[in-house]
Amino acid sequence: MTLERTYIMVKPDGVERGLVGEIIKRFENKGFQLVGLKFLSPTRTILEKHYADLSSKPFFPGLMTYMTSGPVVAMVWSGKGVVKAGRVLLGETNPLASLPGTIRGDFCIDVGRNLCHGSDSVENAEKEIALWFTEGVVSHNRVVERLIYE
Ligand SMILES: Nc1ncnc2c1ncn2[C@@H]1O[C@H](COP(=O)(O)OP(=O)(O)OP(=O)(O)O)[C@@H](O)[C@H]1O
């Protein structure tokens, strides 16, 4: 079975605030599989590609300053429906509109400090994985698979 994949990134505020483990834990608890993980200081070049569709927005310069303010944790998670479910785990783009129980609903307030990124479609997930994980990801058959999927 080829499972869906998504690109999840803990942004610099999430790293600085010590929420990397908490964010990973929520994806692990759900049953999704971690297949890519790295800690890096993103360049403007990669961020300009990642956020290309937002380049004309008034908040774009601030977004670049925020995203280059420190290291990020880049991850690829795999599982049934993981793109949509990942966005549910993250919460709304605006944290004040996010319900308690979501990452943004529980841990942040401002849209420009919303802790994490999650791909918004299967197509964009694959583009983002290709951008951030040029070296590829791990291929591993977990033994717990039959306890998570029927
Ligand atoms: N009005 C805004 N003011 C400041 N920053 C914003 C604003 N809107 C979006 N952003 C920032 O740009 C990021 C990307 O915006 P987008 O509209 O693609 O939302 P998203 O897909 O929910 O977020 P992400 O791609 O980070 O998961 C947001 O997560 C947020 O950090």
PDB file of C-alpha atoms in Angstrom, residues 9-150:
ATOM      1  CA  MET A   9       7.667  21.998   9.511  1.00  0.00           C
ATOM      2  CA  VAL A  10       8.166  23.305  13.043  1.00  0.00           C
ATOM      3  CA  LYS A  11       8.835  27.013  12.446  1.00  0.00           C
ATOM      4  CA  PRO A  12      11.513  29.012  14.339  1.00  0.00           C
ATOM      5  CA  ASP A  13       9.093  30.037  17.128  1.00  0.00           C
ATOM      6  CA  GLY A  14       8.127  26.392  17.696  1.00  0.00           C
ATOM      7  CA  VAL A  15      11.773  25.387  17.965  1.00  0.00           C
ATOM      8  CA  GLU A  16      12.655  28.338  20.214  1.00  0.00           C
ATOM      9  CA  ARG A  17       9.693  27.629  22.513  1.00  0.00           C
ATOM     10  CA  GLY A  18      10.648  23.989  22.948  1.00  0.00           C
ATOM     11  CA  LEU A  19       7.563  22.585  21.207  1.00  0.00           C
ATOM     12  CA  VAL A  20       9.308  20.230  18.755  1.00  0.00           C
ATOM     13  CA  GLY A  21       8.649  17.154  20.894  1.00  0.00           C
ATOM     14  CA  GLU A  22       5.025  18.154  21.527  1.00  0.00           C
ATOM     15  CA  ILE A  23       4.335  18.562  17.795  1.00  0.00           C
ATOM     16  CA  ILE A  24       6.052  15.286  16.900  1.00  0.00           C
ATOM     17  CA  LYS A  25       4.159  13.539  19.714  1.00  0.00           C
ATOM     18  CA  ARG A  26       0.759  14.517  18.293  1.00  0.00           C
ATOM     19  CA  PHE A  27       1.559  13.007  14.887  1.00  0.00           C
ATOM     20  CA  GLU A  28       3.058   9.896  16.504  1.00  0.00           C
ATOM     21  CA  ASN A  29       0.105   9.445  18.878  1.00  0.00           C
ATOM     22  CA  LYS A  30      -2.299   9.556  15.938  1.00  0.00           C
ATOM     23  CA  GLY A  31      -0.473   6.669  14.284  1.00  0.00           C
ATOM     24  CA  PHE A  32       1.232   8.490  11.428  1.00  0.00           C
ATOM     25  CA  GLN A  33       4.713   7.376  10.457  1.00  0.00           C
ATOM     26  CA  LEU A  34       7.751   9.661  10.479  1.00  0.00           C
ATOM     27  CA  VAL A  35       9.750   9.063   7.290  1.00  0.00           C
ATOM     28  CA  GLY A  36      11.872  12.227   7.090  1.00  0.00           C
ATOM     29  CA  LEU A  37      13.352  14.486   9.773  1.00  0.00           C
ATOM     30  CA  LYS A  38      16.011  17.166   9.805  1.00  0.00           C
ATOM     31  CA  PHE A  39      17.038  20.287  11.692  1.00  0.00           C
ATOM     32  CA  LEU A  40      18.243  23.150   9.531  1.00  0.00           C
ATOM     33  CA  SER A  41      18.527  26.909   9.154  1.00  0.00           C
ATOM     34  CA  PRO A  42      16.516  27.573   6.002  1.00  0.00           C
ATOM     35  CA  THR A  43      17.925  29.913   3.346  1.00  0.00           C
ATOM     36  CA  ARG A  44      15.892  32.721   1.812  1.00  0.00           C
ATOM     37  CA  THR A  45      16.158  30.846  -1.490  1.00  0.00           C
ATOM     38  CA  ILE A  46      14.346  27.734  -0.251  1.00  0.00           C
ATOM     39  CA  LEU A  47      11.766  29.824   1.628  1.00  0.00           C
ATOM     40  CA  GLU A  48      11.054  31.979  -1.426  1.00  0.00           C
ATOM     41  CA  LYS A  49      10.328  28.760  -3.348  1.00  0.00           C
ATOM     42  CA  HIS A  50       8.270  27.298  -0.509  1.00  0.00           C
ATOM     43  CA  TYR A  51       6.170  30.473  -0.136  1.00  0.00           C
ATOM     44  CA  ALA A  52       6.239  31.495  -3.847  1.00  0.00           C
ATOM     45  CA  ASP A  53       2.433  31.871  -3.955  1.00  0.00           C
ATOM     46  CA  LEU A  54       2.578  34.467  -1.155  1.00  0.00           C
ATOM     47  CA  SER A  55       5.323  36.681  -2.623  1.00  0.00           C
ATOM     48  CA  SER A  56       2.953  39.550  -3.462  1.00  0.00           C
ATOM     49  CA  LYS A  57       1.273  39.585  -0.022  1.00  0.00           C
ATOM     50  CA  PRO A  58       1.930  42.570   2.250  1.00  0.00           C
ATOM     51  CA  PHE A  59       3.060  40.245   5.058  1.00  0.00           C
ATOM     52  CA  PHE A  60       5.634  38.461   2.871  1.00  0.00           C
ATOM     53  CA  PRO A  61       8.716  40.463   4.060  1.00  0.00           C
ATOM     54  CA  GLY A  62       7.702  39.834   7.685  1.00  0.00           C
ATOM     55  CA  LEU A  63       7.147  36.160   6.909  1.00  0.00           C
ATOM     56  CA  MET A  64      10.691  35.917   5.498  1.00  0.00           C
ATOM     57  CA  THR A  65      12.171  37.654   8.558  1.00  0.00           C
ATOM     58  CA  TYR A  66      10.236  35.303  10.851  1.00  0.00           C
ATOM     59  CA  MET A  67      11.145  32.150   8.939  1.00  0.00           C
ATOM     60  CA  THR A  68      14.870  33.036   8.774  1.00  0.00           C
ATOM     61  CA  SER A  69      15.029  34.017  12.463  1.00  0.00           C
ATOM     62  CA  GLY A  70      16.221  30.565  13.546  1.00  0.00           C
ATOM     63  CA  PRO A  71      16.377  26.887  12.689  1.00  0.00           C
ATOM     64  CA  VAL A  72      13.345  24.817  11.735  1.00  0.00           C
ATOM     65  CA  VAL A  73      12.516  21.124  11.996  1.00  0.00           C
ATOM     66  CA  ALA A  74      11.541  19.729   8.602  1.00  0.00           C
ATOM     67  CA  MET A  75       9.565  16.483   8.562  1.00  0.00           C
ATOM     68  CA  VAL A  76       7.770  14.118   6.255  1.00  0.00           C
ATOM     69  CA  TRP A  77       4.887  12.122   7.742  1.00  0.00           C
ATOM     70  CA  SER A  78       3.157   9.263   6.023  1.00  0.00           C
ATOM     71  CA  GLY A  79      -0.271   7.680   6.508  1.00  0.00           C
ATOM     72  CA  LYS A  80      -3.814   7.365   5.275  1.00  0.00           C
ATOM     73  CA  GLY A  81      -5.285  10.858   4.784  1.00  0.00           C
ATOM     74  CA  VAL A  82      -2.253  12.475   6.411  1.00  0.00           C
ATOM     75  CA  VAL A  83      -2.416  15.748   4.428  1.00  0.00           C
ATOM     76  CA  LYS A  84      -5.900  16.696   5.603  1.00  0.00           C
ATOM     77  CA  ALA A  85      -5.511  15.121   9.032  1.00  0.00           C
ATOM     78  CA  GLY A  86      -2.203  16.953   9.469  1.00  0.00           C
ATOM     79  CA  ARG A  87      -3.928  20.280   8.862  1.00  0.00           C
ATOM     80  CA  VAL A  88      -6.561  19.289  11.432  1.00  0.00           C
ATOM     81  CA  LEU A  89      -3.855  18.488  13.998  1.00  0.00           C
ATOM     82  CA  LEU A  90      -2.210  21.885  13.293  1.00  0.00           C
ATOM     83  CA  GLY A  91      -5.422  23.946  13.463  1.00  0.00           C
ATOM     84  CA  GLU A  92      -6.374  27.072  11.514  1.00  0.00           C
ATOM     85  CA  THR A  93      -3.791  29.419   9.951  1.00  0.00           C
ATOM     86  CA  ASN A  94      -5.006  32.065  12.428  1.00  0.00           C
ATOM     87  CA  PRO A  95      -4.374  30.510  15.862  1.00  0.00           C
ATOM     88  CA  LEU A  96      -7.167  32.505  17.513  1.00  0.00           C
ATOM     89  CA  ALA A  97      -9.620  30.685  15.222  1.00  0.00           C
ATOM     90  CA  SER A  98      -8.142  27.294  16.161  1.00  0.00           C
ATOM     91  CA  LEU A  99      -9.960  25.032  18.545  1.00  0.00           C
ATOM     92  CA  PRO A 100      -8.346  23.812  21.765  1.00  0.00           C
ATOM     93  CA  GLY A 101      -6.899  20.367  21.097  1.00  0.00           C
ATOM     94  CA  THR A 102      -5.142  21.561  17.963  1.00  0.00           C
ATOM     95  CA  ILE A 103      -1.479  22.588  18.068  1.00  0.00           C
ATOM     96  CA  ARG A 104      -2.176  26.230  17.180  1.00  0.00           C
ATOM     97  CA  GLY A 105      -5.323  26.279  19.337  1.00  0.00           C
ATOM     98  CA  ASP A 106      -3.331  25.114  22.343  1.00  0.00           C
ATOM     99  CA  PHE A 107      -0.019  26.928  21.984  1.00  0.00           C
ATOM    100  CA  CYS A 108      -0.151  30.213  20.052  1.00  0.00           C
ATOM    101  CA  ILE A 109      -2.047  33.435  19.320  1.00  0.00           C
ATOM    102  CA  ASP A 110      -0.757  35.420  16.305  1.00  0.00           C
ATOM    103  CA  VAL A 111      -0.943  34.336  12.633  1.00  0.00           C
ATOM    104  CA  GLY A 112       2.650  35.497  12.112  1.00  0.00           C
ATOM    105  CA  ARG A 113       3.823  33.228  14.975  1.00  0.00           C
ATOM    106  CA  ASN A 114       1.780  30.106  14.298  1.00  0.00           C
ATOM    107  CA  LEU A 115       4.452  27.530  15.165  1.00  0.00           C
ATOM    108  CA  CYS A 116       4.156  25.074  12.310  1.00  0.00           C
ATOM    109  CA  HIS A 117       3.458  24.477   8.647  1.00  0.00           C
ATOM    110  CA  GLY A 118       1.503  21.668   7.025  1.00  0.00           C
ATOM    111  CA  SER A 119       0.960  21.004   3.313  1.00  0.00           C
ATOM    112  CA  ASP A 120      -2.518  21.964   2.086  1.00  0.00           C
ATOM    113  CA  SER A 121      -2.948  19.365  -0.681  1.00  0.00           C
ATOM    114  CA  VAL A 122      -1.450  16.050  -1.781  1.00  0.00           C
ATOM    115  CA  GLU A 123       0.009  17.774  -4.844  1.00  0.00           C
ATOM    116  CA  ASN A 124       1.638  20.560  -2.821  1.00  0.00           C
ATOM    117  CA  ALA A 125       2.886  18.022  -0.261  1.00  0.00           C
ATOM    118  CA  GLU A 126       4.817  16.183  -2.956  1.00  0.00           C
ATOM    119  CA  LYS A 127       6.240  19.479  -4.285  1.00  0.00           C
ATOM    120  CA  GLU A 128       7.310  20.540  -0.784  1.00  0.00           C
ATOM    121  CA  ILE A 129       8.872  17.143  -0.018  1.00  0.00           C
ATOM    122  CA  ALA A 130      10.851  17.379  -3.278  1.00  0.00           C
ATOM    123  CA  LEU A 131      11.989  20.895  -2.302  1.00  0.00           C
ATOM    124  CA  TRP A 132      13.009  20.196   1.313  1.00  0.00           C
ATOM    125  CA  PHE A 133      14.127  16.558   1.040  1.00  0.00           C
ATOM    126  CA  THR A 134      16.174  16.434  -2.175  1.00  0.00           C
ATOM    127  CA  GLU A 135      18.051  13.482  -0.619  1.00  0.00           C
ATOM    128  CA  GLY A 136      14.803  11.517  -0.314  1.00  0.00           C
ATOM    129  CA  VAL A 137      13.147   9.988   2.745  1.00  0.00           C
ATOM    130  CA  VAL A 138      13.269   6.723   4.658  1.00  0.00           C
ATOM    131  CA  SER A 139      11.557   3.586   3.417  1.00  0.00           C
ATOM    132  CA  HIS A 140      10.608   1.332   6.315  1.00  0.00           C
ATOM    133  CA  ASN A 141       7.803  -1.161   6.924  1.00  0.00           C
ATOM    134  CA  ARG A 142       6.660  -0.707  10.508  1.00  0.00           C
ATOM    135  CA  VAL A 143       5.668  -3.811  12.446  1.00  0.00           C
ATOM    136  CA  VAL A 144       2.737  -1.942  14.065  1.00  0.00           C
ATOM    137  CA  GLU A 145       1.002  -1.290  10.755  1.00  0.00           C
ATOM    138  CA  ARG A 146      -1.659  -3.996  11.238  1.00  0.00           C
ATOM    139  CA  LEU A 147      -2.559  -2.510  14.638  1.00  0.00           C
ATOM    140  CA  ILE A 148      -3.228   0.899  13.072  1.00  0.00           C
ATOM    141  CA  TYR A 149      -4.902  -0.067   9.787  1.00  0.00           C
ATOM    142  CA  GLU A 150      -7.604  -2.726   9.341  1.00  0.00           C
TER     143      GLU A 150
END
